[in-house]
Tab-separated table of C-alpha atoms and ligand atoms in Angstrom:
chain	number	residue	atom	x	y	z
A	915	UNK	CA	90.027	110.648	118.832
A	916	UNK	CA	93.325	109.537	118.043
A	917	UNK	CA	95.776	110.794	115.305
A	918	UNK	CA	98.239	108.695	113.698
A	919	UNK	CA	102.027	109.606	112.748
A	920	UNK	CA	104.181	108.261	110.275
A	921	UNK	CA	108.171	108.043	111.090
A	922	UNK	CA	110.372	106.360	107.555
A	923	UNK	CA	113.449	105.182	107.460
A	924	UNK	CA	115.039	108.986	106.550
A	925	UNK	CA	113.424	110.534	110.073
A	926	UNK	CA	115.304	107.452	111.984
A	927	UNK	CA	118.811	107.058	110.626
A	928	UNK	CA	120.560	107.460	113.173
A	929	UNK	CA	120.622	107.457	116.934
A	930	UNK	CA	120.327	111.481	117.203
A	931	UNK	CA	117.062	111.209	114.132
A	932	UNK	CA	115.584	108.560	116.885
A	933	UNK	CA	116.367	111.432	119.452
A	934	UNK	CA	114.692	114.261	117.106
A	935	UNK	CA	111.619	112.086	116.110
A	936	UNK	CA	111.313	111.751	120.251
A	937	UNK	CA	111.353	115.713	120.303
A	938	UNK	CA	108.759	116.158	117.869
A	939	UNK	CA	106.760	113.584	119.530
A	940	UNK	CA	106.858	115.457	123.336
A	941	UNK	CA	105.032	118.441	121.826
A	942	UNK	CA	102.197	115.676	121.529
A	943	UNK	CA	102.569	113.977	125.049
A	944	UNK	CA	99.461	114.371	126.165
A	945	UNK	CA	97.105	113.758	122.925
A	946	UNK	CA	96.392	109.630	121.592
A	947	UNK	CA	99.019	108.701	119.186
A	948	UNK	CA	99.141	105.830	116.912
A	949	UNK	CA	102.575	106.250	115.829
A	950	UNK	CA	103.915	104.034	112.223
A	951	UNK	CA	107.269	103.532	112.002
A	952	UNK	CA	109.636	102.176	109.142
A	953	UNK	CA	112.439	100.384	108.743
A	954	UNK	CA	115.716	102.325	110.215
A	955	UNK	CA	117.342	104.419	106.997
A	956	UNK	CA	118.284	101.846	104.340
A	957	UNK	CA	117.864	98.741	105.813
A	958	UNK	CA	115.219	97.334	103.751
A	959	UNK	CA	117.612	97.685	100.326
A	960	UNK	CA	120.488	96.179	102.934
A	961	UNK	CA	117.850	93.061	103.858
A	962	UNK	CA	117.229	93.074	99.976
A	963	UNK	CA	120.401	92.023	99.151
A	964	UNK	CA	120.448	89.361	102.321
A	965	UNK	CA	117.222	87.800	100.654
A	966	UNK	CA	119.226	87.375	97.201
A	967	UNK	CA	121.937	86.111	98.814
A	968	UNK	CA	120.302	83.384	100.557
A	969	UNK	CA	118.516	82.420	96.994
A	970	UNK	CA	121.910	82.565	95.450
A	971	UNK	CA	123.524	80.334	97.923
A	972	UNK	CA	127.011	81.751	97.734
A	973	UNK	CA	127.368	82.198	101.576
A	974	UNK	CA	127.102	85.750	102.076
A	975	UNK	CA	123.630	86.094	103.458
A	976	UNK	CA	124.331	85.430	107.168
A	977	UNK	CA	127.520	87.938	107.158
A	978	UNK	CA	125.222	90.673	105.128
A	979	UNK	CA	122.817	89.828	107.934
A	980	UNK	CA	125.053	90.119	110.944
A	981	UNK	CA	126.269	93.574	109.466
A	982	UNK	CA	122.611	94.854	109.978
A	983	UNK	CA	122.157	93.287	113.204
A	984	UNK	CA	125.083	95.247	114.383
A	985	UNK	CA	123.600	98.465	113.135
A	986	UNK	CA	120.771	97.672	115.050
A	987	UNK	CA	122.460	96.982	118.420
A	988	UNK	CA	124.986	99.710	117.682
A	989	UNK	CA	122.152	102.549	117.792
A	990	UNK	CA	120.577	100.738	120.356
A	991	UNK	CA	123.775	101.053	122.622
A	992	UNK	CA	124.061	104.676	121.910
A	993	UNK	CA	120.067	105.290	123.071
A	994	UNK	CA	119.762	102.532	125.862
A	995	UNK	CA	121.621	101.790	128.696
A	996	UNK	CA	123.139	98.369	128.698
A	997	UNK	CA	121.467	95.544	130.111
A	998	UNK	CA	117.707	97.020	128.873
A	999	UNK	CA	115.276	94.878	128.217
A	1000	UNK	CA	115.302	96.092	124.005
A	1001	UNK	CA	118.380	93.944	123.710
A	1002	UNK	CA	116.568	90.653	124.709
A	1003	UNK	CA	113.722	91.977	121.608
A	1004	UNK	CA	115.968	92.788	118.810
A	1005	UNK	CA	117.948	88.837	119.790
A	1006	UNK	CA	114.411	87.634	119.761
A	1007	UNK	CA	113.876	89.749	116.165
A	1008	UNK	CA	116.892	88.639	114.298
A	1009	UNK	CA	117.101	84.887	115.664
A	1010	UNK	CA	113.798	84.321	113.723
A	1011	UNK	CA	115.688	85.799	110.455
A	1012	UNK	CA	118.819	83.342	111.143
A	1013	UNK	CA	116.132	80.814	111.297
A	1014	UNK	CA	115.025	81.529	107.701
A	1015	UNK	CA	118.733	81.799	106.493
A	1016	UNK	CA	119.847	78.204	107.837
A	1017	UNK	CA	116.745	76.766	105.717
A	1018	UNK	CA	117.150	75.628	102.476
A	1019	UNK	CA	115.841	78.674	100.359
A	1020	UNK	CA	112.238	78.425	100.038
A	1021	UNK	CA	110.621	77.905	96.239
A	1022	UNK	CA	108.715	80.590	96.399
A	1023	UNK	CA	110.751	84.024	95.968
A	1024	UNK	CA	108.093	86.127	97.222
A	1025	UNK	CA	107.279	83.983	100.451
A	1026	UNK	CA	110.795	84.123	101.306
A	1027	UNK	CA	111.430	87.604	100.780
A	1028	UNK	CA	108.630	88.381	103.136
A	1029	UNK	CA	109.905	86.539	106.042
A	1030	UNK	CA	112.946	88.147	105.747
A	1031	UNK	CA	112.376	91.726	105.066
A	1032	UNK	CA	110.000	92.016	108.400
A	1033	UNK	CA	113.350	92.297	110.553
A	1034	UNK	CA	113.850	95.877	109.732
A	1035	UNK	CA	110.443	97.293	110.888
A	1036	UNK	CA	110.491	94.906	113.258
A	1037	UNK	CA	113.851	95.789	114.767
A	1038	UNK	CA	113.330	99.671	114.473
A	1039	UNK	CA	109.640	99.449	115.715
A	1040	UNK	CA	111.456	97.635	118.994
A	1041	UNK	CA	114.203	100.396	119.447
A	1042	UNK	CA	111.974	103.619	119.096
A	1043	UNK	CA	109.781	102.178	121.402
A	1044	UNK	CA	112.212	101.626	123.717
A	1045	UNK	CA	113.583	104.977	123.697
A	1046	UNK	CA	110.170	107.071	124.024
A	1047	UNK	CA	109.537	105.194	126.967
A	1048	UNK	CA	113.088	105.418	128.297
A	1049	UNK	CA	112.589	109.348	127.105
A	1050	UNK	CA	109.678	109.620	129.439
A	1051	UNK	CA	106.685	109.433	127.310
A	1052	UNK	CA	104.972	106.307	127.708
A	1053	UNK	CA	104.253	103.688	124.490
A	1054	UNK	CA	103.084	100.471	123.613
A	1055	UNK	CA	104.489	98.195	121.456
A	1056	UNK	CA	102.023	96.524	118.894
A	1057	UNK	CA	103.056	93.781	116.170
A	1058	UNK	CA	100.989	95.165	113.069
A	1059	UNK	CA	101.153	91.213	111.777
A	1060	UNK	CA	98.299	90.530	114.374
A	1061	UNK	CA	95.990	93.424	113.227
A	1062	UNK	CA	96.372	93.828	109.533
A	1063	UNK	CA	95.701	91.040	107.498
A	1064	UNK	CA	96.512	90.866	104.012
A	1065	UNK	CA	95.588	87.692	101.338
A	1066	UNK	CA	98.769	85.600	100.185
A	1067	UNK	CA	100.635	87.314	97.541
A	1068	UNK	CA	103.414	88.116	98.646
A	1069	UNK	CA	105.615	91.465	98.574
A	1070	UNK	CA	102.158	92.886	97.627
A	1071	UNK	CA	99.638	91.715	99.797
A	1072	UNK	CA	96.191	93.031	99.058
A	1073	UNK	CA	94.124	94.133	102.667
A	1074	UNK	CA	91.165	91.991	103.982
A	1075	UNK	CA	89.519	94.845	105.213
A	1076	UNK	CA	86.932	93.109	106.971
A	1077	UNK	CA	89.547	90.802	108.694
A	1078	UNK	CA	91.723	94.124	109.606
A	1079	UNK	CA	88.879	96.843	110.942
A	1080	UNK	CA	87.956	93.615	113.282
A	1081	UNK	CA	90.850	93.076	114.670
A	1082	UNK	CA	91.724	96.980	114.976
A	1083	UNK	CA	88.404	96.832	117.297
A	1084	UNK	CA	89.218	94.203	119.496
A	1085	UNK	CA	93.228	94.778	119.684
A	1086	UNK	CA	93.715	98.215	119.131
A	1087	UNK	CA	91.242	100.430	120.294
A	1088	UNK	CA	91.610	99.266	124.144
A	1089	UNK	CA	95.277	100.212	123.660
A	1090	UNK	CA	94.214	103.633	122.605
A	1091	UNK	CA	92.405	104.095	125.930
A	1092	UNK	CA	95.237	103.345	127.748
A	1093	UNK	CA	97.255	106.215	128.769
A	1094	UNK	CA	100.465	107.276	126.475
A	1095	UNK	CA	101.052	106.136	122.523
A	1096	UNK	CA	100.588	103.179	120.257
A	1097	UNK	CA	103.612	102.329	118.081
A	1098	UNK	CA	104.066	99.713	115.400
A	1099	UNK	CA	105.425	98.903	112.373
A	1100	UNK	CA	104.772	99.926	109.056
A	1101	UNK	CA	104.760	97.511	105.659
A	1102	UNK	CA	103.965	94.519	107.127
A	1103	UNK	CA	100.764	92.495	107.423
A	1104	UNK	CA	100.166	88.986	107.880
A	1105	UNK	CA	98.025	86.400	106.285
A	1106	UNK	CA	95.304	84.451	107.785
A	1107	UNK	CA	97.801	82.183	108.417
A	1108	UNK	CA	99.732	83.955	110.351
A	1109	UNK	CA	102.322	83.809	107.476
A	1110	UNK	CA	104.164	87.508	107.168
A	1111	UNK	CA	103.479	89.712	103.887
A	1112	UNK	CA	104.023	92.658	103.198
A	1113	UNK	CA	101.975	95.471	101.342
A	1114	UNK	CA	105.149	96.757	98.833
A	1115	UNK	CA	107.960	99.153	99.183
A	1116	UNK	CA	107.085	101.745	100.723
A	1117	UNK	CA	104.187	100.875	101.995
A	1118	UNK	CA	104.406	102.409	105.630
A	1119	UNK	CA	102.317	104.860	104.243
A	1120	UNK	CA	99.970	102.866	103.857
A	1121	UNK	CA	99.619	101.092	106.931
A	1122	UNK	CA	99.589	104.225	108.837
A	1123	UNK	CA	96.163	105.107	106.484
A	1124	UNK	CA	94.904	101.473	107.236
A	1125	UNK	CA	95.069	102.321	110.832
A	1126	UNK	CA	93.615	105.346	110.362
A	1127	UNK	CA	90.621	104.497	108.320
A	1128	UNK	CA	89.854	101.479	110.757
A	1129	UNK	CA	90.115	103.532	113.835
A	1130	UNK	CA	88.610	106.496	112.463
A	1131	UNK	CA	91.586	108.604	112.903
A	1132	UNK	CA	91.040	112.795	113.614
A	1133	UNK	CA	94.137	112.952	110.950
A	1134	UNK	CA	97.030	111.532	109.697
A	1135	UNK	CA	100.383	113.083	109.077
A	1136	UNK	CA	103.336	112.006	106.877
A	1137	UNK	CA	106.979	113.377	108.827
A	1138	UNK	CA	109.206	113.689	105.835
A	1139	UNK	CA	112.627	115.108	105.011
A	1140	UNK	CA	111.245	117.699	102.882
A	1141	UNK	CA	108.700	120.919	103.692
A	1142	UNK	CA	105.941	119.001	102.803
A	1143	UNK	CA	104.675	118.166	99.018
A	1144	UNK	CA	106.934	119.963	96.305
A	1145	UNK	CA	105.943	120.561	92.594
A	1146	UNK	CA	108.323	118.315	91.728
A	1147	UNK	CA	111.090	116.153	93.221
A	1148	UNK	CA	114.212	118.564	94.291
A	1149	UNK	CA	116.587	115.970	93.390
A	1150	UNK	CA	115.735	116.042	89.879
A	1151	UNK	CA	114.099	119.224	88.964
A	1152	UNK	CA	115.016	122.908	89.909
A	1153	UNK	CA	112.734	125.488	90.754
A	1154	UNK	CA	110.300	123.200	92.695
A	1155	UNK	CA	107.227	125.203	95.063
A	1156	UNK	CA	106.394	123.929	98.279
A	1157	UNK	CA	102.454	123.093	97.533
A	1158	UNK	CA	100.045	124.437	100.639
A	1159	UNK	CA	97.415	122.576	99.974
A	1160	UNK	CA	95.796	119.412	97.756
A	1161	UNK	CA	92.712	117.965	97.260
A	1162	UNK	CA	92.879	114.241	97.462
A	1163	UNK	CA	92.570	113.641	93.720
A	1164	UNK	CA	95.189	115.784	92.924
A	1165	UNK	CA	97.340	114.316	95.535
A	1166	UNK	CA	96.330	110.776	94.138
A	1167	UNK	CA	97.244	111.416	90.733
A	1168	UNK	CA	100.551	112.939	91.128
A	1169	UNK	CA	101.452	110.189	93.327
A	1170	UNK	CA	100.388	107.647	91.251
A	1171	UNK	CA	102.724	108.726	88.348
A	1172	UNK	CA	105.791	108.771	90.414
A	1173	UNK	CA	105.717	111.434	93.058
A	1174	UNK	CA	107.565	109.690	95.662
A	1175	UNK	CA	106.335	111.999	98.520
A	1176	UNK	CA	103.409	109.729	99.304
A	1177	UNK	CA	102.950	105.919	98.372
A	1178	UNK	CA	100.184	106.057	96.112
A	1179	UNK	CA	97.561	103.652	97.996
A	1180	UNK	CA	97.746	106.301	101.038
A	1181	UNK	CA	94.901	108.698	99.961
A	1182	UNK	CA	92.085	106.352	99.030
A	1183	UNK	CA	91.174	104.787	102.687
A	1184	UNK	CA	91.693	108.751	103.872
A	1185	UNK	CA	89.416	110.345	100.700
A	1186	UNK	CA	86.506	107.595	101.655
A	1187	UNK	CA	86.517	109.077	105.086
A	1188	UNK	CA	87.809	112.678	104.447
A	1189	UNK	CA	90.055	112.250	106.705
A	1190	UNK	CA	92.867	114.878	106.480
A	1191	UNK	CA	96.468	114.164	105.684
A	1192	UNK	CA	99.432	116.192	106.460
A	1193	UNK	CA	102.878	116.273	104.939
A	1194	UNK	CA	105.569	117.744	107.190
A	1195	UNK	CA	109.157	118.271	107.608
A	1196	UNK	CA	110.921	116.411	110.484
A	1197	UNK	CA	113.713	118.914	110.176
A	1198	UNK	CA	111.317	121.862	110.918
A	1199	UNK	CA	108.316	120.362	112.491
A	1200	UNK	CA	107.475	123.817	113.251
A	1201	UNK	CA	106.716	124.430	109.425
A	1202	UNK	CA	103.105	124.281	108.044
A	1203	UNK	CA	103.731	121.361	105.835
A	1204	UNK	CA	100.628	120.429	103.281
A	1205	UNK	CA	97.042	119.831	104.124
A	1206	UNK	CA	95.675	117.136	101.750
A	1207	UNK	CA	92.116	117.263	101.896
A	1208	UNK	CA	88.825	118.094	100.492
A	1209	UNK	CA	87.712	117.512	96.697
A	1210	UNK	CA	87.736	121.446	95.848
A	1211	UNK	CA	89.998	122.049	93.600
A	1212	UNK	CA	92.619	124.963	93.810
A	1213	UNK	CA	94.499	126.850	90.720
A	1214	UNK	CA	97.715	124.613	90.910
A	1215	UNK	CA	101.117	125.325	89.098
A	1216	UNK	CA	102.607	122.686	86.762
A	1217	UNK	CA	103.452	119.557	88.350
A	1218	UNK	CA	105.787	117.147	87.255
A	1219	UNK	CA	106.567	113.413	88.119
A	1220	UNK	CA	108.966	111.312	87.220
A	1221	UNK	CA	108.403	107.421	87.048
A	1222	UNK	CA	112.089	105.407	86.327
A	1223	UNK	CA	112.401	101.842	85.415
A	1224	UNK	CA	109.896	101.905	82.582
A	1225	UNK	CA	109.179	99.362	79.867
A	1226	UNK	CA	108.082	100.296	77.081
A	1227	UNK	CA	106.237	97.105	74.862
A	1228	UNK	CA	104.835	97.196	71.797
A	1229	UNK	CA	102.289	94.456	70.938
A	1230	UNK	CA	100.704	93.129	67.563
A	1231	UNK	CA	99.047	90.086	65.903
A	1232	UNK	CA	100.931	87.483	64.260
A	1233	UNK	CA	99.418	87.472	61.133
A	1234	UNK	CA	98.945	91.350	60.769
A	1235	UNK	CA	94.999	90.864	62.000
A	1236	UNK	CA	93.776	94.479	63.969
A	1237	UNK	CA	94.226	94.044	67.583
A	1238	UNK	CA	90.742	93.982	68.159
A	1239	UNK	CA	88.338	93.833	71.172
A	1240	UNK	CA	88.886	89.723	71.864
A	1241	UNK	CA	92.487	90.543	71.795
A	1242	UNK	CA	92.605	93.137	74.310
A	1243	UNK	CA	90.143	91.518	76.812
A	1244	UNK	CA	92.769	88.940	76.413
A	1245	UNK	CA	95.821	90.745	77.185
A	1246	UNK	CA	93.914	92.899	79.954
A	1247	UNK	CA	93.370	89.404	81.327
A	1248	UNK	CA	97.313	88.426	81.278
A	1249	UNK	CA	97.860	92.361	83.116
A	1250	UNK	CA	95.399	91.506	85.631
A	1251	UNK	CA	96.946	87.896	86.387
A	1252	UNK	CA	100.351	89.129	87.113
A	1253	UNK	CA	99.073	92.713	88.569
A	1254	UNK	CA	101.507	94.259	86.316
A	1255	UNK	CA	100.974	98.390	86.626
A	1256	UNK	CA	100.149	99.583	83.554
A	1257	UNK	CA	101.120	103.776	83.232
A	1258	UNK	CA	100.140	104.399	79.333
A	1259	UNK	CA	98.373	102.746	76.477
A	1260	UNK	CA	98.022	103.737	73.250
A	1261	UNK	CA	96.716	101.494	69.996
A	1262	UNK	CA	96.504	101.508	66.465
A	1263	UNK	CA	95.646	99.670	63.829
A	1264	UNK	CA	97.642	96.495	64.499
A	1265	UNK	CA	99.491	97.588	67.316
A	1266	UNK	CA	98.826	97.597	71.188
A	1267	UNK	CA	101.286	99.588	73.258
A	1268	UNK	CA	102.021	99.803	77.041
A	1269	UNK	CA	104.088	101.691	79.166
A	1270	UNK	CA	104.895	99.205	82.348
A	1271	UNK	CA	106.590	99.631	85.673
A	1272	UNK	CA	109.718	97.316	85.252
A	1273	UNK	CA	108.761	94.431	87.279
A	1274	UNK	CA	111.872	92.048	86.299
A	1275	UNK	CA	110.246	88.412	86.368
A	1276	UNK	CA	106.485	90.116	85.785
A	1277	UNK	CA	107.341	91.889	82.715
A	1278	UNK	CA	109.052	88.659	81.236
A	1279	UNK	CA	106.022	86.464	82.449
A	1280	UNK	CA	103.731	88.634	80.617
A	1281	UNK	CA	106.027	88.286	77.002
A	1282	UNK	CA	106.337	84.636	77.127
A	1283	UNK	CA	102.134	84.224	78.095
A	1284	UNK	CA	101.354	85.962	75.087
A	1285	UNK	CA	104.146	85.343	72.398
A	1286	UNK	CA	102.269	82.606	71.044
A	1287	UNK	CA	99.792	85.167	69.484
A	1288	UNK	CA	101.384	88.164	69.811
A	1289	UNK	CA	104.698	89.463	68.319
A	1290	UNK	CA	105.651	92.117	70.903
A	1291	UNK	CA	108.335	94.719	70.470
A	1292	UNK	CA	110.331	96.021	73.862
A	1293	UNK	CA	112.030	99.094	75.173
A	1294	UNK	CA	113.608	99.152	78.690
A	1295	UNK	CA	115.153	101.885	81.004
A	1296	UNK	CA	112.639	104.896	79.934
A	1297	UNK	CA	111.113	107.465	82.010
A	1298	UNK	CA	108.024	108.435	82.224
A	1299	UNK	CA	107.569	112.598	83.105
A	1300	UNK	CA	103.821	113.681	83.964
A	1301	UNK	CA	103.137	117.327	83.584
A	1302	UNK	CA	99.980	118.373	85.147
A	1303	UNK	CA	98.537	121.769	84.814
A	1304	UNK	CA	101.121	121.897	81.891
A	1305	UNK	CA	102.414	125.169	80.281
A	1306	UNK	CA	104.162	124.888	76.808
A	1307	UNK	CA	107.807	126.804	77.876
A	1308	UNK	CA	108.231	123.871	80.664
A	1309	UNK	CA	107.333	121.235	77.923
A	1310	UNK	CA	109.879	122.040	75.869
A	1311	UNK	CA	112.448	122.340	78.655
A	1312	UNK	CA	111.546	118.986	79.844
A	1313	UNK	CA	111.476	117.409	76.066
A	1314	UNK	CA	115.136	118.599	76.033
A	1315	UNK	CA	117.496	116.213	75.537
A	1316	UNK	CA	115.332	113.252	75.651
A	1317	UNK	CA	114.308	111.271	72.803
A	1318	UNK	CA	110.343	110.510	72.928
A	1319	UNK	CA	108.586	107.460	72.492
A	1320	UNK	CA	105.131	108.171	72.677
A	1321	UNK	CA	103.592	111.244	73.926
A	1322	UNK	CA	99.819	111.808	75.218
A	1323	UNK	CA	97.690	114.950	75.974
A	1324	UNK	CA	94.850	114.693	77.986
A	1325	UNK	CA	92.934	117.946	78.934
A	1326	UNK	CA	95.768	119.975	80.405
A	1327	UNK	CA	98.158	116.707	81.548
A	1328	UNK	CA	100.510	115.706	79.390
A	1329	UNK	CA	102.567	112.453	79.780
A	1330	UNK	CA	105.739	111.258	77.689
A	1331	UNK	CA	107.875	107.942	77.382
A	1332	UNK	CA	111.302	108.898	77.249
A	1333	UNK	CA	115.113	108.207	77.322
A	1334	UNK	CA	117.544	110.830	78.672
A	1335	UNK	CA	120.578	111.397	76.498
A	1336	UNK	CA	123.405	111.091	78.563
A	1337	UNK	CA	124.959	114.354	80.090
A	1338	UNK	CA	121.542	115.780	81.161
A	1339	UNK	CA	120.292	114.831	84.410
A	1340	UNK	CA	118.869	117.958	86.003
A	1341	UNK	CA	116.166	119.675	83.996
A	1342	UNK	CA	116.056	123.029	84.723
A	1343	UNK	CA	112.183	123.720	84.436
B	2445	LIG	N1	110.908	99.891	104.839
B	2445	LIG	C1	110.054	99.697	103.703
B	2445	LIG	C2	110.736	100.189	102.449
B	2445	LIG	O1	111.792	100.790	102.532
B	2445	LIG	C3	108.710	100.325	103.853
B	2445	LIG	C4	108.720	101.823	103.940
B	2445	LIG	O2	109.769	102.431	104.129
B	2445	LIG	O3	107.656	102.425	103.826
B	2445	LIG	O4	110.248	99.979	101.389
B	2446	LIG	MG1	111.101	104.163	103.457
């Protein structure tokens, strides 16, 4: 039985991360790998801005480009001797994104977007290959496009799982009897079409528990720059735990509401199969890490997330009607539509509120669908902080500072809308 791996951009900065994630990986030489890698440190927010570029037109895209390609071959030059074969790939990777750039931009944001932002998996998928092999420890190199298949909304492409455990069969399992590992790229998918998507940021994750369910993986591990999963996230609270151990739901609703260890559509596919997950540091890969797994649940300590970018909208009738069931069933619809993420609701007599991710265009799709009817009131830039397993002192540390919007208890999670006064960014908890 095989065991996937998952490598982000953090573990593969550099040339000397490429040459750590190869150390880690020759304590495994002998076992069936299917290894997930992301795009190279930043280079997704880098291709980002190459992608709004080219839809802006002002002539910056290609030289924004070219600055990533040369990342690319630079780190290439420092793992590979010159003249190997990985230098004919990556020209063969980034001609097909110069391609996109000397067409007209295409009227559909998303599509675009998608064909672009493939590069940097692509490109990083081609060098870390490269190296293991050069490092002695034999991989192949699969395109993930040709096995996952994803329907046609793009930047968020939603799995045909039928279409993707098929293909896994027939394409990746006789790779896994070969001798030596399986690598490929992480976020991207393709359509039946053969048209690129992609399955959101962060969405290696993901893919590496795609492959994993399909192929009925012994495990699956996450190699992060941190011990494993933390009771909160060290940049922005002090006195975070490492946790040992999760059940799935607990690991599913923390990561949900902003814990930005694990991308939240990672534990479902593993749950359905109780499959175990591990989280564990890159930097000591010697370290325990955390076991995600079972449904038992432990005694945990208070956990809190952080979710950024929140809207905040405020909804009621026209004519100062109760927002009653038809209404709802009609704005539920609008949500749907648009797949807008949805973090709170509350209601009241004539009012209907929601707590959204920001999604810039979604957000002002949704206002404009329903203004006709609705009058709707709107808050951006708030936080939302979820406390599970909550204890009153750390409440009132976190509520410090912050003026709240809307507050909820449920059973022993609390969750509260929020803007930070400025001068406070670390809560001390
Ligand atoms: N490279 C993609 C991103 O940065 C996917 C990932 O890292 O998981 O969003
Ligand atoms: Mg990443």
């Amino acid at each position: 039985m095989a065991r996937m791996f998952k490598f982000g951009g953090s573990s593969l900065k550099d040339a000397s991360a490429v040459r750590n994630v190869a150390s880690i990986l020759h304590r495994f030489g002998d076992e069936n790998l299917v290894i997930v890698v992301s795009a190279m440190g930043k280079t997704t927010n880098a291709l980002e801005e190459v992608v709004a570029a080219h839809a802006r037109q002002d002539g910056s895209a290609k030289q924004l480009m070219d600055q990533i390609r040369q990342f690319h071959y630079s780190l290439a030059q420092e793992l590979l001797p010159e003249g190997h074969e990985v230098f004919v790939a990556l020209n063969d990777t980034f001609v097909e994104a110069y391609w996109v750039l000397d067409e007209p931009p295409h009227a559909n944001y998303d599509y675009m977007y998608d064909q672009i932002i493939c590069v940097g998996e692509l490109a990083s998928s081609r060098i870390v290959q490269a190296f293991l092999q050069h490092d002695g420890l034999p991989t192949l190199w699969l395109d993930a496009r040709e096995v996952i298949i994803t329907d046609d909304i793009h930047r968020e492409g939603w799995v045909n799982w039928e279409e993707t455990g098929k293909r896994m069969e027939a394409k990746v399992r006789p790779m896994l009897s070969q001798p030596g590992f399986v690598l490929t790229q992480g976020f991207i998918a393709s359509t039946m079409d053969n048209a690129t998507t992609t399955l959101g940021r962060e969405g290696s994750d993901y893919t590496t528990a795609i492959f994993t369910f399909c192929l009925n993986g012994e495990s699956m591990t996450i190699w992060k720059d941190v011990p494993g999963v933390l009771t909160g996230d060290p940049r922005l609270f002090a006195n975070v735990t490492k946790l040992d151990r999760l059940s799935y739901r607990e690991a599913i609703e923390m990561t949900y509401y902003g814990a930005k260890v694990i991308h939240p559509k990672t534990i479902k596919p593993l749950q359905n199969k109780s499959i175990p997950l591990f989280v564990k540091s890159f930097i000591d890969p010697e370290g325990e890490g955390t076991l995600i797994s079972s449904d038992i649940e432990d005694l945990y300590p208070p956990i809190v997330t952080l979710e950024q970018q929140q809207t905040l909208l405020s909804i009621s009738t026209r004519d100062f009607s109760f927002v009653a069931e038809h209404h709802l069933s009609l704005l539920f619809q609008k949500i749907a539509d648009l797949r807008l993420q949805v973090n709170i609701m509350q209601n009241s007599a004539i009012s209907f509120s929601i707590c959204v991710n920001h999604a810039p265009d979604k957000v002002d799709d949704f206002i404009s669908g329903i203004e006709k009817d609705f009058k709707v009131q709107r808050e951006d830039e708030l936080e939302l902080i979820t406390v599970r397993h909550a204890q009153p002192d750390l409440l009132d540390n976190l509520r410090k500072g912050k003026i709240i919007f809307l507050e909820e208890h449920i059973r022993d999670t609390v969750q509260f809308v929020a803007k930070t006064v400025p001068m406070m960014s670390r809560i001390e908890n």
